[in-house]
Coordinates of N, CA, C and O in Angstrom, one line a residue:
M1 N 11.4 -13.4 1.6 CA 11.6 -13.4 0.1 C 13.0 -14.0 -0.2 O 13.9 -13.2 -0.5
A2 N 13.1 -15.2 -0.1 CA 14.4 -15.9 -0.3 C 14.8 -15.9 -1.8 O 15.9 -16.2 -2.2
D3 N 13.8 -15.7 -2.7 CA 14.0 -15.7 -4.1 C 15.0 -14.6 -4.6 O 14.7 -13.4 -4.4
K4 N 16.1 -15.0 -5.1 CA 17.2 -14.1 -5.5 C 16.7 -13.0 -6.5 O 17.1 -11.9 -6.5
K5 N 15.8 -13.5 -7.4 CA 15.3 -12.6 -8.4 C 14.7 -11.3 -7.8 O 14.7 -10.2 -8.4
Y6 N 14.0 -11.5 -6.7 CA 13.3 -10.4 -6.1 C 14.0 -9.8 -4.9 O 13.4 -9.2 -4.0
A7 N 15.3 -10.0 -4.9 CA 16.2 -9.6 -3.7 C 16.0 -8.1 -3.3 O 16.0 -7.8 -2.2
S8 N 15.8 -7.2 -4.4 CA 15.7 -5.8 -4.1 C 14.2 -5.4 -3.9 O 14.0 -4.2 -3.8
L9 N 13.3 -6.3 -4.0 CA 11.9 -6.0 -3.8 C 11.6 -5.8 -2.3 O 11.9 -6.7 -1.5
K10 N 11.1 -4.6 -2.0 CA 11.0 -4.3 -0.6 C 9.5 -3.7 -0.4 O 9.1 -2.8 -1.1
I11 N 8.9 -4.3 0.6 CA 7.5 -3.8 1.0 C 7.7 -2.5 1.7 O 8.4 -2.4 2.7
E12 N 7.1 -1.4 1.2 CA 7.2 -0.1 1.9 C 6.0 0.2 2.7 O 6.1 0.8 3.8
N13 N 4.9 -0.3 2.3 CA 3.6 -0.1 3.1 C 2.6 -1.1 2.7 O 2.5 -1.4 1.5
I14 N 1.8 -1.5 3.6 CA 0.6 -2.3 3.4 C -0.6 -1.5 4.0 O -0.5 -1.0 5.1
V15 N -1.7 -1.5 3.2 CA -2.9 -0.9 3.7 C -3.9 -2.0 3.8 O -4.1 -2.8 2.9
A16 N -4.6 -2.0 4.9 CA -5.7 -3.0 5.2 C -6.9 -2.2 5.6 O -6.8 -1.2 6.3
S17 N -8.1 -2.8 5.3 CA -9.3 -2.1 5.8 C -10.4 -3.2 6.0 O -10.3 -4.3 5.5
G18 N -11.4 -2.8 6.7 CA -12.5 -3.7 7.0 C -13.4 -3.2 8.1 O -13.4 -2.0 8.4
V19 N -14.1 -4.1 8.7 CA -15.1 -3.8 9.7 C -14.7 -4.6 11.0 O -14.5 -5.8 10.9
I20 N -14.7 -3.9 12.1 CA -14.4 -4.6 13.4 C -15.5 -4.5 14.4 O -15.5 -5.2 15.5
A21 N -16.6 -3.7 14.1 CA -17.7 -3.5 15.1 C -18.9 -3.0 14.3 O -18.8 -2.5 13.2
D22 N -20.1 -3.1 14.9 CA -21.3 -2.6 14.3 C -21.3 -1.0 14.4 O -21.7 -0.4 13.4
S23 N -20.8 -0.5 15.5 CA -20.6 0.9 15.6 C -19.6 1.2 16.7 O -19.4 0.4 17.6
I24 N -19.1 2.4 16.6 CA -18.1 2.8 17.6 C -18.3 4.3 18.0 O -18.4 5.2 17.2
N25 N -18.4 4.5 19.3 CA -18.5 5.9 19.9 C -17.1 6.5 19.9 O -16.4 6.2 20.8
L26 N -16.8 7.3 18.9 CA -15.5 7.8 18.7 C -15.1 8.8 19.9 O -13.9 8.8 20.3
T27 N -16.0 9.6 20.4 CA -15.7 10.5 21.4 C -15.3 9.8 22.7 O -14.3 10.1 23.3
E28 N -16.1 8.7 23.0 CA -15.8 7.9 24.2 C -14.4 7.2 24.0 O -13.6 7.2 24.9
V29 N -14.2 6.6 22.8 CA -12.9 5.9 22.6 C -11.7 6.8 22.7 O -10.7 6.5 23.3
S30 N -11.8 7.9 22.0 CA -10.7 8.9 22.0 C -10.4 9.4 23.4 O -9.2 9.8 23.6
G31 N -11.4 9.5 24.2 CA -11.2 9.9 25.6 C -10.5 8.9 26.5 O -9.8 9.2 27.5
K32 N -10.7 7.6 26.1 CA -10.1 6.5 26.9 C -8.8 5.9 26.4 O -8.1 5.3 27.2
I33 N -8.5 6.0 25.1 CA -7.3 5.5 24.6 C -6.3 6.6 24.4 O -6.6 7.6 23.7
K34 N -5.1 6.5 25.1 CA -4.2 7.6 25.1 C -3.7 8.1 23.8 O -3.7 9.3 23.5
S35 N -3.3 7.2 22.8 CA -2.8 7.7 21.6 C -3.8 7.7 20.4 O -3.5 7.6 19.3
C36 N -5.1 7.9 20.8 CA -6.2 8.0 19.9 C -6.7 9.4 19.8 O -7.1 10.0 20.9
E37 N -6.6 10.1 18.7 CA -7.0 11.5 18.5 C -8.3 11.6 17.7 O -8.5 10.9 16.7
L38 N -9.1 12.5 18.1 CA -10.4 12.8 17.4 C -10.5 14.3 17.2 O -10.5 15.0 18.1
N39 N -10.6 14.7 15.9 CA -10.8 16.1 15.6 C -11.8 16.1 14.4 O -11.4 16.1 13.2
T40 N -13.1 16.1 14.7 CA -14.1 15.9 13.7 C -14.2 17.1 12.7 O -14.8 17.0 11.7
K41 N -13.6 18.3 13.1 CA -13.6 19.4 12.2 C -12.6 19.1 11.0 O -12.8 19.6 9.9
R42 N -11.6 18.4 11.3 CA -10.6 18.1 10.3 C -10.8 16.7 9.6 O -10.5 16.6 8.4
F43 N -11.4 15.7 10.3 CA -11.5 14.4 9.8 C -12.6 13.7 10.5 O -12.7 13.8 11.7
P44 N -13.4 12.9 9.8 CA -14.6 12.3 10.4 C -14.3 11.0 11.2 O -15.2 10.4 11.8
G45 N -13.1 10.6 11.3 CA -12.7 9.4 12.1 C -11.7 9.7 13.1 O -11.1 10.8 13.2
A46 N -11.4 8.8 14.0 CA -10.4 8.9 15.0 C -9.1 8.3 14.4 O -9.1 7.4 13.6
V47 N -8.0 8.9 14.8 CA -6.7 8.4 14.4 C -6.0 7.8 15.6 O -5.8 8.5 16.6
Y48 N -5.7 6.5 15.5 CA -5.1 5.8 16.6 C -3.8 5.2 16.1 O -3.7 4.4 15.2
R49 N -2.7 5.7 16.7 CA -1.3 5.3 16.4 C -0.8 4.3 17.4 O -0.9 4.6 18.6
I50 N -0.2 3.2 17.0 CA 0.4 2.3 17.9 C 1.9 2.3 17.5 O 2.2 2.4 16.3
E51 N 2.8 2.0 18.5 CA 4.2 2.1 18.2 C 4.8 0.8 17.8 O 5.8 0.8 17.1
D52 N 4.3 -0.3 18.4 CA 5.0 -1.6 18.1 C 4.0 -2.7 17.8 O 3.4 -3.2 18.8
P53 N 3.7 -3.1 16.6 CA 4.3 -2.6 15.4 C 3.8 -1.2 15.1 O 2.7 -0.8 15.5
K54 N 4.6 -0.4 14.4 CA 4.3 1.0 14.1 C 3.2 1.0 13.0 O 3.4 0.7 11.8
I55 N 1.9 1.4 13.4 CA 0.8 1.4 12.5 C -0.1 2.6 12.9 O -0.3 2.9 14.1
A56 N -0.6 3.2 11.8 CA -1.6 4.2 12.1 C -3.0 3.7 11.6 O -3.1 3.1 10.6
S57 N -4.0 3.8 12.5 CA -5.3 3.3 12.1 C -6.3 4.4 12.1 O -6.2 5.3 13.0
L58 N -7.2 4.4 11.2 CA -8.3 5.3 11.1 C -9.5 4.5 11.5 O -9.8 3.5 11.0
I59 N -10.2 5.0 12.5 CA -11.4 4.3 13.1 C -12.6 5.2 12.9 O -12.6 6.4 13.2
F60 N -13.6 4.6 12.3 CA -14.9 5.4 12.0 C -16.0 4.9 12.9 O -16.1 3.7 13.3
S61 N -17.0 5.8 13.1 CA -18.1 5.4 13.9 C -19.0 4.3 13.4 O -19.7 3.6 14.1
S62 N -18.8 4.0 12.1 CA -19.6 2.9 11.4 C -19.0 1.6 11.8 O -19.5 0.5 11.5
G63 N -17.8 1.5 12.5 CA -17.2 0.3 12.9 C -16.1 -0.1 11.9 O -15.4 -1.1 12.0
K64 N -15.9 0.7 10.8 CA -14.9 0.5 9.8 C -13.6 1.0 10.3 O -13.5 2.0 11.0
V65 N -12.5 0.3 9.8 CA -11.1 0.7 10.1 C -10.3 0.7 8.8 O -10.5 -0.1 7.9
V66 N -9.3 1.5 8.8 CA -8.2 1.5 7.8 C -6.9 1.5 8.5 O -6.7 2.4 9.4
L67 N -6.0 0.6 8.2 CA -4.7 0.5 8.9 C -3.7 0.7 7.8 O -3.7 0.2 6.7
T68 N -2.7 1.5 8.2 CA -1.6 1.8 7.2 C -0.2 1.9 8.0 O -0.2 2.0 9.2
G69 N 0.8 1.8 7.2 CA 2.2 1.8 7.8 C 2.6 0.4 8.1 O 3.7 0.2 8.6
I70 N 1.9 -0.6 7.7 CA 2.2 -2.0 8.0 C 3.3 -2.5 7.1 O 3.3 -2.1 5.9
R71 N 4.2 -3.3 7.6 CA 5.3 -3.8 6.8 C 5.2 -5.3 6.4 O 5.9 -5.7 5.5
D72 N 4.4 -6.1 7.1 CA 4.3 -7.5 6.8 C 3.0 -8.0 7.5 O 2.3 -7.3 8.2
K73 N 2.6 -9.3 7.1 CA 1.4 -9.8 7.6 C 1.4 -10.0 9.1 O 0.3 -9.9 9.8
K74 N 2.5 -10.3 9.7 CA 2.6 -10.5 11.2 C 2.3 -9.1 11.9 O 1.6 -9.1 12.8
A75 N 2.8 -8.0 11.3 CA 2.6 -6.7 11.9 C 1.1 -6.4 11.8 O 0.5 -5.8 12.7
L76 N 0.4 -6.8 10.7 CA -1.0 -6.6 10.5 C -1.8 -7.4 11.6 O -2.6 -6.8 12.3
T77 N -1.5 -8.6 11.8 CA -2.1 -9.5 12.8 C -1.9 -8.9 14.2 O -2.8 -8.7 15.0
D78 N -0.6 -8.6 14.5 CA -0.3 -8.1 15.8 C -0.9 -6.7 16.1 O -1.5 -6.5 17.1
G79 N -0.8 -5.8 15.1 CA -1.4 -4.5 15.2 C -2.9 -4.5 15.4 O -3.5 -3.8 16.3
L80 N -3.6 -5.3 14.6 CA -5.0 -5.4 14.7 C -5.4 -6.0 16.0 O -6.4 -5.5 16.6
G81 N -4.7 -6.9 16.6 CA -4.9 -7.5 17.9 C -4.8 -6.4 19.0 O -5.7 -6.3 19.9
I82 N -3.8 -5.5 18.9 CA -3.6 -4.4 19.8 C -4.8 -3.5 19.8 O -5.3 -3.0 20.8
I83 N -5.2 -3.1 18.5 CA -6.3 -2.2 18.3 C -7.6 -2.7 18.9 O -8.3 -2.0 19.6
I84 N -7.9 -4.0 18.6 CA -9.1 -4.6 19.1 C -9.1 -4.7 20.6 O -10.1 -4.3 21.3
K85 N -8.0 -5.0 21.2 CA -7.8 -5.1 22.7 C -8.1 -3.7 23.3 O -8.8 -3.6 24.3
S86 N -7.5 -2.7 22.7 CA -7.7 -1.3 23.2 C -9.1 -0.9 23.1 O -9.6 -0.3 24.0
L87 N -9.7 -1.2 22.0 CA -11.1 -0.8 21.8 C -12.1 -1.5 22.8 O -13.0 -0.9 23.4
K88 N -11.8 -2.8 23.0 CA -12.6 -3.6 24.0 C -12.4 -3.0 25.4 O -13.4 -2.8 26.1
A89 N -11.2 -2.6 25.7 CA -10.9 -2.0 27.0 C -11.6 -0.7 27.2 O -12.0 -0.3 28.3
A90 N -11.9 0.0 26.0 CA -12.6 1.3 26.0 C -14.1 1.1 26.0 O -14.8 2.1 25.9
G91 N -14.5 -0.2 26.0 CA -16.0 -0.4 26.0 C -16.6 -0.7 24.7 O -17.9 -0.8 24.6
V92 N -15.9 -0.9 23.6 CA -16.4 -1.2 22.3 C -16.7 -2.7 22.2 O -15.9 -3.5 22.5
D93 N -17.9 -3.0 21.7 CA -18.3 -4.4 21.5 C -17.8 -4.7 20.1 O -18.5 -4.5 19.1
T94 N -16.6 -5.3 20.0 CA -16.0 -5.6 18.7 C -16.5 -7.0 18.2 O -16.9 -7.8 19.1
F95 N -16.3 -7.3 16.9 CA -16.7 -8.6 16.4 C -15.7 -9.6 16.9 O -14.5 -9.3 17.1
K96 N -16.1 -10.9 17.1 CA -15.2 -11.9 17.5 C -14.2 -12.1 16.4 O -13.0 -12.4 16.6
E97 N -14.7 -12.1 15.1 CA -13.8 -12.3 13.9 C -13.9 -11.0 13.1 O -14.8 -10.8 12.3
P98 N -12.9 -10.1 13.3 CA -12.9 -8.8 12.5 C -12.7 -9.2 11.0 O -12.0 -10.1 10.7
K99 N -13.4 -8.4 10.2 CA -13.3 -8.7 8.7 C -12.4 -7.6 8.1 O -12.9 -6.6 7.6
V100 N -11.1 -7.8 8.3 CA -10.1 -6.9 7.8 C -9.2 -7.6 6.8 O -8.7 -8.7 7.1
A101 N -9.0 -7.0 5.7 CA -8.1 -7.6 4.6 C -7.2 -6.6 4.0 O -7.5 -5.3 4.0
I102 N -6.1 -7.0 3.4 CA -5.2 -6.2 2.7 C -5.8 -5.6 1.5 O -6.4 -6.4 0.7
T103 N -5.8 -4.3 1.3 CA -6.4 -3.7 0.1 C -5.3 -3.1 -0.8 O -5.6 -2.8 -2.0
N104 N -4.1 -2.9 -0.3 CA -3.0 -2.3 -1.2 C -1.7 -2.6 -0.6 O -1.5 -2.5 0.6
I105 N -0.7 -3.0 -1.5 CA 0.6 -3.2 -1.1 C 1.5 -2.3 -1.9 O 1.3 -2.2 -3.2
V106 N 2.4 -1.5 -1.3 CA 3.3 -0.6 -2.0 C 4.7 -1.2 -1.8 O 5.1 -1.4 -0.7
C107 N 5.4 -1.5 -3.0 CA 6.7 -2.0 -2.9 C 7.7 -1.1 -3.7 O 7.3 -0.5 -4.7
S108 N 9.0 -1.2 -3.3 CA 10.0 -0.5 -4.1 C 10.9 -1.6 -4.7 O 11.0 -2.7 -4.1
Y109 N 11.5 -1.3 -5.8 CA 12.3 -2.3 -6.5 C 13.4 -1.5 -7.3 O 13.2 -0.4 -7.8
D110 N 14.6 -2.1 -7.3 CA 15.7 -1.5 -8.1 C 16.1 -2.4 -9.2 O 16.6 -3.5 -8.9
I111 N 15.9 -2.0 -10.4 CA 16.2 -2.9 -11.6 C 17.7 -3.0 -11.8 O 18.2 -3.9 -12.5
G112 N 18.4 -2.0 -11.2 CA 19.9 -2.1 -11.2 C 20.5 -1.5 -12.5 O 21.7 -1.6 -12.7
K113 N 19.7 -0.8 -13.3 CA 20.3 -0.1 -14.4 C 19.4 1.1 -14.8 O 18.2 1.1 -14.5
Y114 N 20.0 2.0 -15.6 CA 19.3 3.2 -16.1 C 18.1 2.8 -17.0 O 18.2 1.9 -17.8
I115 N 17.0 3.5 -16.8 CA 15.9 3.3 -17.7 C 15.7 4.6 -18.5 O 15.5 5.7 -18.0
N116 N 15.7 4.5 -19.8 CA 15.5 5.6 -20.7 C 13.9 5.7 -20.9 O 13.3 5.1 -21.6
L117 N 13.4 6.6 -20.1 CA 11.9 6.8 -20.0 C 11.3 7.3 -21.3 O 10.2 6.8 -21.7
N118 N 12.1 8.1 -22.0 CA 11.6 8.6 -23.3 C 11.5 7.4 -24.3 O 10.5 7.3 -25.1
K119 N 12.5 6.6 -24.3 CA 12.5 5.4 -25.1 C 11.3 4.4 -24.8 O 10.7 3.9 -25.7
V120 N 11.0 4.3 -23.5 CA 9.9 3.5 -23.1 C 8.6 4.0 -23.7 O 7.8 3.3 -24.2
V121 N 8.4 5.3 -23.6 CA 7.2 6.0 -24.1 C 7.1 5.8 -25.6 O 6.0 5.4 -26.1
I122 N 8.2 6.0 -26.3 CA 8.2 5.9 -27.8 C 8.0 4.5 -28.2 O 7.2 4.2 -29.1
T123 N 8.7 3.5 -27.6 CA 8.6 2.1 -28.0 C 7.3 1.5 -27.7 O 6.7 0.8 -28.5
L124 N 6.9 1.7 -26.4 CA 5.6 1.0 -26.0 C 4.4 1.7 -26.5 O 3.4 1.1 -26.8
N125 N 4.4 3.0 -26.6 CA 3.4 3.9 -27.1 C 2.0 3.3 -26.7 O 1.1 3.1 -27.5
L126 N 1.8 3.1 -25.4 CA 0.5 2.5 -25.0 C -0.3 3.6 -24.3 O 0.2 4.5 -23.7
E127 N -1.6 3.4 -24.3 CA -2.5 4.3 -23.6 C -2.4 4.2 -22.1 O -2.9 5.1 -21.4
N128 N -1.8 3.1 -21.6 CA -1.7 3.0 -20.2 C -0.4 3.5 -19.6 O 0.0 3.1 -18.5
I129 N 0.2 4.4 -20.3 CA 1.4 5.1 -19.9 C 1.2 6.6 -19.8 O 0.6 7.2 -20.6
E130 N 1.6 7.2 -18.7 CA 1.6 8.6 -18.5 C 3.0 9.1 -18.2 O 3.6 8.5 -17.3
Y131 N 3.5 10.0 -19.0 CA 4.8 10.6 -18.7 C 4.9 12.0 -19.0 O 4.8 12.4 -20.2
E132 N 4.9 12.8 -18.0 CA 5.0 14.3 -18.2 C 6.1 14.8 -17.3 O 5.9 15.2 -16.1
P133 N 7.4 14.7 -17.7 CA 8.6 15.0 -16.9 C 8.5 16.4 -16.3 O 9.2 16.7 -15.3
E134 N 7.8 17.3 -16.9 CA 7.7 18.7 -16.4 C 6.9 18.7 -15.1 O 7.0 19.6 -14.2
Q135 N 6.0 17.7 -15.0 CA 5.1 17.6 -13.8 C 5.6 16.7 -12.8 O 5.5 16.9 -11.6
F136 N 6.2 15.5 -13.2 CA 6.6 14.5 -12.3 C 7.7 13.7 -13.0 O 7.6 13.3 -14.2
P137 N 8.8 13.4 -12.3 CA 10.0 12.8 -12.9 C 9.8 11.3 -13.3 O 10.6 10.7 -14.0
G138 N 8.7 10.7 -12.8 CA 8.5 9.3 -13.1 C 7.5 9.0 -14.2 O 6.7 9.8 -14.5
L139 N 7.7 7.8 -14.8 CA 6.7 7.4 -15.8 C 5.7 6.5 -15.1 O 6.1 5.6 -14.3
V140 N 4.4 6.7 -15.3 CA 3.4 5.9 -14.7 C 2.9 4.9 -15.7 O 2.5 5.2 -16.8
Y141 N 3.0 3.6 -15.4 CA 2.6 2.5 -16.3 C 1.5 1.7 -15.6 O 1.8 1.1 -14.5
R142 N 0.4 1.7 -16.1 CA -0.8 0.9 -15.5 C -0.8 -0.4 -16.2 O -1.1 -0.6 -17.4
I143 N -0.5 -1.4 -15.4 CA -0.5 -2.8 -15.9 C -1.9 -3.3 -15.7 O -2.5 -3.2 -14.6
K144 N -2.5 -3.9 -16.8 CA -3.9 -4.4 -16.7 C -4.1 -5.7 -15.9 O -5.0 -5.8 -15.2
E145 N -3.2 -6.6 -16.1 CA -3.3 -7.9 -15.4 C -2.0 -8.4 -15.0 O -1.1 -8.7 -15.8
P146 N -1.7 -8.5 -13.7 CA -2.6 -8.1 -12.6 C -2.7 -6.6 -12.5 O -1.8 -5.9 -13.1
K147 N -3.7 -6.1 -11.9 CA -4.0 -4.6 -11.9 C -3.0 -4.0 -10.9 O -3.2 -3.9 -9.7
I148 N -1.8 -3.5 -11.5 CA -0.8 -2.9 -10.7 C -0.4 -1.6 -11.4 O -0.4 -1.5 -12.6
V149 N 0.0 -0.6 -10.6 CA 0.5 0.6 -11.2 C 2.0 0.7 -10.8 O 2.4 0.5 -9.7
A150 N 2.8 0.9 -11.9 CA 4.3 1.0 -11.6 C 4.7 2.4 -11.9 O 4.4 3.0 -13.0
L151 N 5.5 3.0 -11.1 CA 6.2 4.2 -11.3 C 7.6 3.9 -11.6 O 8.3 3.4 -10.8
L152 N 8.1 4.3 -12.8 CA 9.4 4.0 -13.2 C 10.2 5.3 -13.2 O 9.8 6.3 -13.7
F153 N 11.4 5.2 -12.7 CA 12.3 6.4 -12.6 C 13.6 6.0 -13.4 O 14.0 4.9 -13.5
S154 N 14.2 7.0 -14.0 CA 15.3 6.8 -14.9 C 16.5 6.2 -14.1 O 17.3 5.5 -14.7
S155 N 16.5 6.4 -12.8 CA 17.6 5.8 -12.0 C 17.5 4.3 -11.9 O 18.5 3.6 -11.5
G156 N 16.4 3.7 -12.4 CA 16.2 2.2 -12.3 C 15.3 1.8 -11.1 O 15.0 0.7 -11.0
K157 N 15.0 2.8 -10.3 CA 14.1 2.6 -9.2 C 12.6 2.5 -9.7 O 12.2 3.2 -10.6
I158 N 11.9 1.6 -9.1 CA 10.5 1.3 -9.5 C 9.6 1.2 -8.3 O 10.0 0.6 -7.3
I159 N 8.5 1.9 -8.3 CA 7.5 1.7 -7.2 C 6.3 1.0 -7.8 O 5.8 1.4 -8.8
L160 N 5.9 -0.1 -7.1 CA 4.7 -0.9 -7.6 C 3.6 -0.7 -6.5 O 3.9 -0.9 -5.3
T161 N 2.4 -0.5 -7.0 CA 1.3 -0.3 -6.0 C 0.0 -0.9 -6.6 O -0.1 -1.1 -7.8
G162 N -0.9 -1.2 -5.8 CA -2.2 -1.7 -6.2 C -2.4 -3.2 -6.0 O -3.5 -3.6 -6.1
G163 N -1.4 -3.9 -5.7 CA -1.5 -5.3 -5.5 C -2.2 -5.6 -4.1 O -2.0 -4.9 -3.2
K164 N -2.9 -6.7 -4.0 CA -3.5 -7.1 -2.8 C -2.7 -8.2 -2.1 O -2.9 -8.6 -1.0
N165 N -1.7 -8.7 -2.9 CA -0.8 -9.7 -2.3 C 0.5 -9.6 -3.1 O 0.6 -9.0 -4.1
L166 N 1.6 -10.2 -2.5 CA 2.9 -10.2 -3.0 C 3.0 -10.9 -4.4 O 3.8 -10.5 -5.2
E167 N 2.2 -11.9 -4.6 CA 2.2 -12.7 -5.8 C 1.8 -11.7 -7.0 O 2.4 -11.8 -8.1
D168 N 0.8 -10.9 -6.8 CA 0.4 -10.0 -7.8 C 1.5 -9.0 -8.1 O 1.7 -8.6 -9.3
I169 N 2.1 -8.5 -7.1 CA 3.2 -7.5 -7.3 C 4.3 -8.2 -8.1 O 4.9 -7.6 -9.0
K170 N 4.7 -9.4 -7.8 CA 5.8 -10.1 -8.5 C 5.4 -10.4 -9.9 O 6.2 -10.2 -10.9
K171 N 4.1 -10.7 -10.2 CA 3.6 -10.9 -11.6 C 3.7 -9.6 -12.4 O 4.1 -9.6 -13.5
G172 N 3.3 -8.5 -11.7 CA 3.4 -7.2 -12.4 C 4.8 -6.8 -12.7 O 5.1 -6.3 -13.7
L173 N 5.7 -7.1 -11.7 CA 7.1 -6.8 -11.9 C 7.7 -7.7 -13.1 O 8.4 -7.2 -13.9
D174 N 7.3 -9.0 -13.1 CA 7.8 -9.8 -14.2 C 7.3 -9.3 -15.5 O 8.1 -9.3 -16.5
F175 N 6.1 -8.9 -15.6 CA 5.5 -8.4 -16.9 C 6.3 -7.1 -17.3 O 6.7 -6.9 -18.4
L176 N 6.5 -6.2 -16.3 CA 7.2 -5.0 -16.6 C 8.6 -5.2 -17.0 O 9.1 -4.6 -18.0
E177 N 9.3 -6.1 -16.4 CA 10.7 -6.4 -16.7 C 10.8 -7.0 -18.2 O 11.7 -6.7 -18.9
Q178 N 9.8 -7.8 -18.5 CA 9.7 -8.4 -19.9 C 9.6 -7.3 -20.9 O 10.3 -7.3 -21.9
K179 N 8.7 -6.3 -20.6 CA 8.5 -5.2 -21.5 C 9.8 -4.3 -21.6 O 10.2 -3.9 -22.7
L180 N 10.4 -4.1 -20.5 CA 11.7 -3.3 -20.5 C 12.8 -4.0 -21.2 O 13.6 -3.3 -21.9
E181 N 12.9 -5.3 -21.1 CA 14.0 -6.0 -21.7 C 13.9 -5.9 -23.2 O 15.0 -5.8 -23.9
S182 N 12.7 -5.8 -23.8 CA 12.6 -5.7 -25.2 C 13.0 -4.3 -25.7 O 13.3 -4.1 -26.9
I183 N 13.2 -3.3 -24.8 CA 13.5 -2.0 -25.1 C 15.0 -1.7 -24.9 O 15.7 -1.1 -25.7
M184 N 15.5 -2.2 -23.7 CA 16.8 -1.8 -23.2 C 18.0 -2.6 -23.9 O 18.0 -3.4 -24.6

């Protein structure tokens, strides 16, 4: 992200999901892969944690997976490769081309100045804003296009979630900053 405008935009987490096999015997897999845990009383899938890149994956008997804790696309590619390799070594017949895609990106951003959340609520008065400071200190702003949810804090910190790519996150941030400029 060489773009100076987005210098404080930081990817906190990427979630990806998809299908990597027709079916997976979780009992067999969890017995063969060291850092793969299965506790069907607590959760219907196996939890497989890898250290480098640091990713937690949820593996289901249907062959579906959810990967979380990812920081960039390279970590997704590398982590998925490690997971596939481990599953193959455990006897799972995985797809040649796993169908896994990014489903959510969570970013943090610092606007660099105080945000008067009460003023935001009063000025924008939109149905896509939730602000109950007694319940939660942040203002929840649901941006319709692109479909992004922004959590605004009076400190100037903003959390953006719901984007499937960084371009959507940046578009949502641009829209949000435009709205805030008219108020601040």
